[in-house]
């Protein structure tokens, strides 16, 4: 059984059904009835008017959001281990036309207002240095940690004070919200977030992510950038339908809750081996090479994550029942 | 019934079935078994070793191909009405980092060796002018015209003589091949083409196009560019599966043949109204405003295409039988 | 004697003296007393508050101006023969990150409101086409023609109506003003121009051009772009000093007047051979190959300008007296 | 007296005289006799065939060099305090179209083979991470430290082994060579360097730096990039003349030697206050706020360099005799 990544999971039934149901003739690009329903559905979910654009990947969503918030000669403040820095092959630089990512340290891939302030304060205010224009955080983080509404609001304050845009990479936003049990608004625009990459693919989607702008005017230029990047799919209805299907009946939350529950079970089994608190659907454990080999021999696949460490990720279809054999195997090490 | 665009059509059964069949756990990105099968399947089809990358749109395929063939300080020679010039919001400029498109006239959106040569010859060979690095043609063209193998080979000779890369926008490549009845190789690498944007979406696909490099080394940097552009979907198997499904049993040719047959029927009905010979699945007719209104009143939708002209596009699901009512209505005008 | 280009001329005495006089220790970049005096001197000249940045080339000035007026996904309307299109190796595309130049025809490299409107009106207002964001004209034009204040104001009206930025390439702005005898303000901001590339190098400068923003806020981001492009010279005082020296005592007008007078003398000699009215310092003549050879044999160098045509450019040091031998030789053909 | 920066110094007499001597009519751009002599003069100096392009700033030279060595989707390995990272407003990102700078620590702003290797080895060899394509070092460094030929050769070995381009930012290359007493070739191509930004402006030049390619083919595309960036000055002879004048009679070495001697005198006066060994023309001292204020009260200007630290830079015209009052004042603190 694979615990490499929630990307490895199939699409959930709701998504697959929605794709089949959308398989009829309609207007091309984003003029179809599914695409036109997105703004409304997301505005309902977030309890405020938003603009929502579908794109096929989190990398596209992140890069388009950052391009809307930072000029080519600006800088984006983010964590050293942020996905936008280490796993997107320079997509932010491509879409922003060469902005610089300024890297900040922090436990669990989390930024703090203090750390952000220290980095921003060290930049001379002259034309020789790129000036910060945006902050980007990931929630849940790359280490499966979750920012609380208060933590995000504190960063939002820094953004506001310094005049910076505020982006959230929410590849696992659903897992964060499921963990927090809060309103989606509480960890986004109410806390100062301007743009959210709202992930669906890791959570049971097939090929659709939602880029949500809480300042809807940011979408205006972004629509051109999306087309220009080749992301305005001609049969966009299949993407919009996926997102709508996952919002309907809170499938997005149910799926994320299941993945979180699976991870929680692994966390309990991991006990003292845990490197990070498990708050979403990622589990980082200390494992010797022999222990890792033993688990693999039992059919469990996962990534090594540096010397003596391993990462396990649960997906929407890997809830408690499915994950129990791995939990037992870890406990038995 | 809609004749706006073949983009409006649904996905064909083979594609939908393939997506459902691919809905299982596998490696992320393009490491899955479907994606890994693409190079082989395309090499078989083209009778030569090729490298094939899936992307979701023709715009992405075109822009990535051009970025592989032209540096930022170079120029691409193309028709004034080429899709890359008029319908991609500057995607070639984005992906090439600012190359210039040099526009050439020609009947039916076709380029001739003579016209290409005249444009290239007018460029001073100094650093003040962008130098041509690539030619891009569309087959079938934006006006539904088809280049023969000999015509393409003649352009390929110009490319070779002048040291230019040669790209083919094949958004309707299937329609061209179905019309010609030739081997796909005859209108591509055998005629000097280096890179082909092989379209599937207009031809019954859902969200997958194939970028085919006949010089496989061109794919090396392109793999990075694809990721960097946010086009390396995390569940790439659903794209690869679509392409494989359409290659299997020559569904791609069957679909295109049906669309072409529908267009041929309209052409016969159009008679003297035809603005361009109908060789693929697009029909351009002279219609008065009253005639256009009459057709629309009968439930036929299509685009006006300049003063007194209209465009009708047939799709894979709009073969002779389906199209007959429109043909009759045109004949009755 | 060379009539290739006014670029071939040496620097005028005022400029050379200013450079020598500035050869002392001062603050680096643009913090020195010469650079700090530029805004004031230019504001005086233009009778309105402006922001002025020195750069070493007209290409840099043009490209920075266009980047301030047009986003990467936008288009710039300009003449087909505009310097920014044919002689800057894609600098506008580089600095704007891939904007598109939309080319317009017009006699003498001049644009008309009607032609601009026709081009802009042909662009569909959707995300598939790059939307116009700026107009760029050259005064005096690449064919030595001069726009009158009224002509520019008419284009300024189009810009205002359509919400477009308005840039003037003034590589030979001095020659235009000398010809018109108007206030510099009359052919710039009073006529709706937002940014002017004010040329000095062709007019007796050594290495300094002035980028003048009539909307001073446009300079804010441009200061970063200038640094980022490597154009913020560390000893900027030598550039500022050149510009100040040429403004002092209206040397810029005197120099341009001399060049214009030289050209006018050639024009009189050219008579019926003239291809364009001579309004600045460029003269385009019909010459047979034999006639061209004859002039060259007498020691006059110039460029062929297409079949049976030749271009002669006079510089600040090629006034009537100096040019007379060439005028006589032309008259004697 | 100013010790802010060697950028504040005037041009040296040889340079000014050369500019005056070049003030005559010649071919524009880089077709003049001075520009055409550059390749030869630099090839003589470096004892190998090189291609040399003049540009007005070190930032332009660095950025053009890096663009020649690293694609948009690649990474450049450099020191965390490298000028290209902290003082060029993102010029490398602009010219490379978005390459990433990967930052490495090291005493005195020096890189070691070990540190470079560790950074490169941590990059996964997949398309999700930008892959290193070039190393850039500064000699003398931003902290006035000098790499020996052996140290550079060791880095050159890393570059060769890993297939990386090797760039040297030589804004103070002259000071390094003057310190080492070696042949220029010993610290460049013989040690594996592919491209050198050879600084003249800080060393008595006015507005000319030399970009030297030891793999002359790298200059081919760079000539287009230089034009496209607006750096191909129309009266390039004034830049070429400066460089030739400084090479003649080893003025470049004499000037640098004088600056180094001035710094050495300050270093002896600084004694235990020294933060870095003084090997070139920069002196970093521990100074209390009171001490700094005292020096400033005596008329000496310099930059604070973090808490309790100060930077003094000597220029070509600040040799031992000129600097003695400052040295005495420091000794007397």
Coordinates of N, CA and C in Angstrom, one line a residue, chain A residues 24-143:
Chain A
X24 N -21.3 16.5 -21.7 CA -22.2 16.9 -22.8 C -21.7 18.2 -23.5
X25 N -22.3 18.6 -24.6 CA -21.9 19.8 -25.3 C -22.2 21.0 -24.4
X26 N -21.2 21.9 -24.4 CA -21.5 23.2 -23.8 C -20.5 24.2 -24.3
X27 N -20.6 25.4 -23.9 CA -19.7 26.5 -24.4 C -18.2 26.1 -23.9
X28 N -17.3 26.5 -24.7 CA -15.9 26.2 -24.4 C -15.3 27.1 -23.4
X29 N -14.1 26.8 -23.0 CA -13.3 27.6 -22.0 C -14.0 27.6 -20.6
X30 N -14.3 28.8 -20.1 CA -15.0 28.9 -18.8 C -16.3 29.6 -18.9
X31 N -16.9 29.5 -20.1 CA -18.2 30.1 -20.3 C -19.4 29.1 -20.0
X32 N -19.1 27.9 -19.7 CA -20.1 26.8 -19.4 C -20.8 27.1 -18.1
X33 N -21.8 26.3 -17.9 CA -22.6 26.6 -16.7 C -21.9 26.2 -15.4
X34 N -21.0 25.2 -15.5 CA -20.3 24.8 -14.3 C -19.3 25.9 -13.9
X35 N -18.6 26.3 -14.9 CA -17.6 27.3 -14.6 C -18.2 28.6 -14.0
X36 N -19.4 28.9 -14.6 CA -20.0 30.1 -14.2 C -20.6 30.0 -12.8
X37 N -20.8 28.8 -12.3 CA -21.3 28.6 -11.0 C -20.2 28.7 -9.9
X38 N -19.0 28.7 -10.3 CA -17.9 28.6 -9.3 C -17.8 29.8 -8.3
X39 N -17.9 31.0 -8.9 CA -17.8 32.2 -8.0 C -18.8 32.1 -6.9
X40 N -20.1 31.8 -7.3 CA -21.1 31.8 -6.3 C -20.9 30.7 -5.3
X41 N -20.5 29.5 -5.7 CA -20.3 28.4 -4.8 C -19.2 28.7 -3.8
X42 N -18.2 29.3 -4.3 CA -17.0 29.7 -3.4 C -17.4 30.9 -2.5
X43 N -18.1 31.8 -3.0 CA -18.6 32.9 -2.2 C -19.4 32.4 -1.1
X44 N -20.3 31.5 -1.4 CA -21.1 30.9 -0.3 C -20.2 30.2 0.8
X45 N -19.3 29.4 0.3 CA -18.5 28.7 1.3 C -17.7 29.7 2.1
X46 N -17.2 30.7 1.5 CA -16.3 31.7 2.3 C -17.1 32.8 2.9
X47 N -18.3 32.9 2.6 CA -19.2 33.9 3.3 C -18.8 35.3 2.9
X48 N -18.3 35.5 1.7 CA -17.9 36.8 1.2 C -17.7 36.7 -0.3
X49 N -17.9 37.8 -1.1 CA -17.8 37.7 -2.5 C -16.3 37.4 -2.9
X50 N -16.1 36.3 -3.6 CA -14.7 36.0 -4.1 C -14.8 35.8 -5.6
X51 N -13.6 35.8 -6.2 CA -13.5 35.4 -7.6 C -12.7 34.1 -7.6
X52 N -13.2 33.1 -8.4 CA -12.5 31.8 -8.3 C -12.2 31.3 -9.8
X53 N -11.0 30.9 -9.9 CA -10.5 30.4 -11.2 C -10.1 28.9 -11.1
X54 N -10.5 28.0 -11.9 CA -10.0 26.7 -11.9 C -8.6 26.6 -12.6
X55 N -7.8 25.8 -12.1 CA -6.5 25.5 -12.8 C -6.2 24.0 -12.5
X56 N -5.3 23.4 -13.3 CA -5.2 21.9 -13.1 C -4.2 21.5 -12.0
X57 N -3.4 22.5 -11.5 CA -2.3 22.1 -10.5 C -2.2 23.1 -9.5
X58 N -1.7 22.7 -8.3 CA -1.4 23.6 -7.2 C -0.3 24.6 -7.6
X59 N 0.7 24.1 -8.4 CA 1.8 24.9 -8.9 C 1.2 26.1 -9.7
X60 N 0.3 25.8 -10.6 CA -0.3 26.9 -11.4 C -1.0 27.8 -10.5
X61 N -1.8 27.3 -9.6 CA -2.6 28.2 -8.7 C -1.6 29.1 -7.9
X62 N -0.6 28.5 -7.3 CA 0.4 29.3 -6.5 C 1.0 30.3 -7.3
X63 N 1.5 29.9 -8.5 CA 2.3 30.9 -9.3 C 1.4 32.0 -9.8
X64 N 0.2 31.7 -10.2 CA -0.7 32.8 -10.7 C -1.0 33.7 -9.5
X65 N -1.2 33.1 -8.3 CA -1.5 34.0 -7.2 C -0.4 34.9 -6.9
X66 N 0.8 34.4 -6.9 CA 2.0 35.2 -6.6 C 2.2 36.2 -7.6
X67 N 2.0 35.9 -8.9 CA 2.1 36.9 -9.9 C 1.1 38.0 -9.8
X68 N 0.0 37.7 -9.1 CA -1.0 38.8 -8.9 C -0.6 39.7 -7.7
X69 N 0.3 39.2 -6.9 CA 0.7 39.9 -5.7 C 2.0 40.5 -5.7
X70 N 2.9 40.1 -6.6 CA 4.3 40.6 -6.6 C 4.8 40.9 -8.0
X71 N 5.4 42.1 -8.1 CA 5.9 42.5 -9.5 C 7.2 41.7 -9.7
X72 N 7.7 41.8 -11.0 CA 9.0 41.1 -11.3 C 10.2 41.6 -10.4
X73 N 10.1 42.8 -10.0 CA 11.3 43.3 -9.2 C 11.1 43.2 -7.7
X74 N 10.1 42.4 -7.3 CA 9.8 42.3 -5.9 C 10.2 41.0 -5.3
X75 N 9.9 40.8 -4.0 CA 10.3 39.6 -3.3 C 9.1 39.0 -2.6
X76 N 9.1 37.7 -2.5 CA 8.1 37.0 -1.8 C 8.7 36.3 -0.5
X77 N 8.1 36.6 0.6 CA 8.7 36.0 1.9 C 8.0 34.6 2.1
X78 N 8.8 33.6 2.2 CA 8.2 32.3 2.4 C 9.1 31.4 3.2
X79 N 8.7 30.3 3.6 CA 9.5 29.3 4.4 C 10.5 28.7 3.5
X80 N 11.7 28.4 4.1 CA 12.7 27.7 3.4 C 12.3 26.4 2.8
X81 N 11.3 25.7 3.4 CA 10.9 24.4 2.9 C 9.6 24.5 2.1
X82 N 9.2 25.8 1.8 CA 7.9 25.9 1.1 C 7.9 25.2 -0.2
X83 N 6.7 24.6 -0.5 CA 6.6 23.9 -1.8 C 6.9 24.9 -3.0
X84 N 6.5 26.1 -2.9 CA 6.9 27.1 -4.0 C 8.4 27.2 -4.2
X85 N 9.1 27.0 -3.1 CA 10.6 27.1 -3.2 C 11.2 25.8 -3.7
X86 N 10.8 24.7 -3.1 CA 11.6 23.5 -3.3 C 11.0 22.5 -4.3
X87 N 9.7 22.7 -4.7 CA 9.1 21.6 -5.5 C 8.3 22.1 -6.7
X88 N 8.6 23.3 -7.1 CA 7.9 23.8 -8.3 C 8.8 24.2 -9.4
X89 N 10.0 23.8 -9.4 CA 11.0 24.1 -10.5 C 11.0 25.6 -10.9
X90 N 10.8 26.4 -9.9 CA 10.9 27.8 -10.3 C 9.6 28.4 -10.9
X91 N 8.5 27.8 -10.7 CA 7.2 28.3 -11.2 C 7.0 29.8 -10.8
X92 N 7.2 30.1 -9.5 CA 6.9 31.5 -9.1 C 7.8 32.4 -9.8
X93 N 9.1 32.1 -10.1 CA 9.9 32.9 -10.8 C 9.5 33.1 -12.3
X94 N 9.0 32.0 -12.8 CA 8.5 32.0 -14.2 C 7.3 33.0 -14.3
X95 N 6.3 32.7 -13.5 CA 5.1 33.5 -13.6 C 5.2 35.0 -13.1
X96 N 6.0 35.2 -12.1 CA 6.3 36.6 -11.7 C 7.3 37.3 -12.6
X97 N 7.9 36.6 -13.5 CA 9.0 37.2 -14.4 C 10.2 37.5 -13.5
X98 N 10.5 36.7 -12.6 CA 11.8 36.8 -11.9 C 11.8 37.4 -10.5
X99 N 10.7 37.4 -9.8 CA 10.7 37.8 -8.4 C 11.6 36.9 -7.6
X100 N 12.0 37.3 -6.5 CA 12.9 36.6 -5.7 C 12.2 36.0 -4.5
X101 N 12.4 34.7 -4.1 CA 11.9 34.2 -2.9 C 12.9 34.4 -1.8
X102 N 12.4 35.0 -0.7 CA 13.3 35.2 0.4 C 12.9 34.2 1.5
X103 N 13.9 33.4 1.9 CA 13.6 32.2 2.7 C 13.7 32.5 4.2
X104 N 12.8 31.9 4.9 CA 12.7 32.1 6.3 C 12.7 30.8 7.0
X105 N 13.3 30.7 8.2 CA 13.3 29.4 8.9 C 12.1 29.4 9.9
X106 N 11.8 28.2 10.3 CA 10.7 28.1 11.3 C 10.3 26.6 11.5
X107 N 10.0 26.3 12.7 CA 9.7 24.9 13.0 C 8.5 24.4 12.3
X108 N 8.5 23.2 11.8 CA 7.3 22.6 11.1 C 6.9 23.3 9.9
X109 N 7.9 24.0 9.2 CA 7.6 24.8 8.0 C 6.6 25.9 8.3
X110 N 6.5 26.4 9.5 CA 5.6 27.5 9.8 C 6.4 28.8 10.0
X111 N 5.8 29.8 9.5 CA 6.4 31.2 9.7 C 5.7 31.8 10.9
X112 N 6.5 32.7 11.6 CA 6.0 33.5 12.7 C 6.1 34.9 12.3
X113 N 5.2 35.8 12.8 CA 5.3 37.2 12.6 C 6.7 37.7 12.9
X114 N 7.3 37.2 14.0 CA 8.6 37.7 14.3 C 9.6 37.4 13.3
X115 N 9.6 36.2 12.8 CA 10.6 35.8 11.8 C 10.3 36.6 10.5
X116 N 9.1 36.8 10.1 CA 8.8 37.5 8.9 C 9.3 39.0 9.1
X117 N 9.0 39.5 10.2 CA 9.5 40.9 10.4 C 11.0 41.0 10.4
X118 N 11.6 40.1 11.0 CA 13.1 40.2 11.0 C 13.7 40.1 9.6
X119 N 13.1 39.3 8.8 CA 13.6 39.2 7.4 C 13.3 40.5 6.6
X120 N 12.1 40.9 6.8 CA 11.7 42.2 6.1 C 12.5 43.4 6.5
X121 N 12.8 43.4 7.8 CA 13.5 44.6 8.4 C 14.9 44.6 7.9
X122 N 15.5 43.5 7.5 CA 16.9 43.4 7.1 C 17.1 43.9 5.7
X123 N 16.0 44.2 5.0 CA 16.1 44.6 3.6 C 16.2 46.1 3.6
X124 N 17.3 46.6 3.0 CA 17.5 48.0 2.8 C 16.4 48.6 1.9
X125 N 15.9 49.7 2.3 CA 14.8 50.3 1.4 C 15.5 51.2 0.3
X126 N 16.1 50.5 -0.6 CA 16.7 51.2 -1.8 C 16.5 50.4 -3.0
X127 N 16.8 50.9 -4.2 CA 16.6 50.2 -5.4 C 17.6 49.0 -5.7
X128 N 18.6 48.9 -4.8 CA 19.6 47.8 -5.0 C 19.1 46.5 -4.5
X129 N 18.1 46.5 -3.6 CA 17.6 45.3 -3.1 C 16.1 45.1 -3.5
X130 N 15.8 43.9 -3.8 CA 14.4 43.6 -4.1 C 13.6 43.8 -2.8
X131 N 12.5 44.5 -3.0 CA 11.6 44.8 -1.8 C 10.5 43.8 -1.7
X132 N 10.2 43.4 -0.5 CA 9.1 42.4 -0.3 C 7.8 43.0 -0.7
X133 N 7.0 42.2 -1.4 CA 5.7 42.5 -1.8 C 4.6 41.6 -1.4
X134 N 5.0 40.4 -1.0 CA 4.1 39.4 -0.6 C 4.6 38.4 0.4
X135 N 3.7 37.8 1.2 CA 4.0 36.7 2.1 C 3.3 35.5 1.6
X136 N 3.9 34.3 1.6 CA 3.2 33.1 1.2 C 3.4 32.1 2.3
X137 N 2.3 31.5 2.9 CA 2.4 30.5 3.8 C 1.6 29.3 3.3
X138 N 1.9 28.1 3.9 CA 1.2 26.9 3.4 C 0.4 26.3 4.6
X139 N -0.9 26.0 4.4 CA -1.7 25.5 5.5 C -2.6 24.5 4.9
X140 N -2.5 23.2 5.4 CA -1.5 22.7 6.3 C -0.1 22.8 5.7
X141 N 1.0 22.9 6.5 CA 2.3 23.1 6.0 C 2.9 21.8 5.4
X142 N 4.0 22.0 4.8 CA 4.7 20.8 4.2 C 5.1 19.8 5.2
X143 N 5.0 20.1 6.5 CA 5.3 19.1 7.5 C 4.0 18.8 8.3

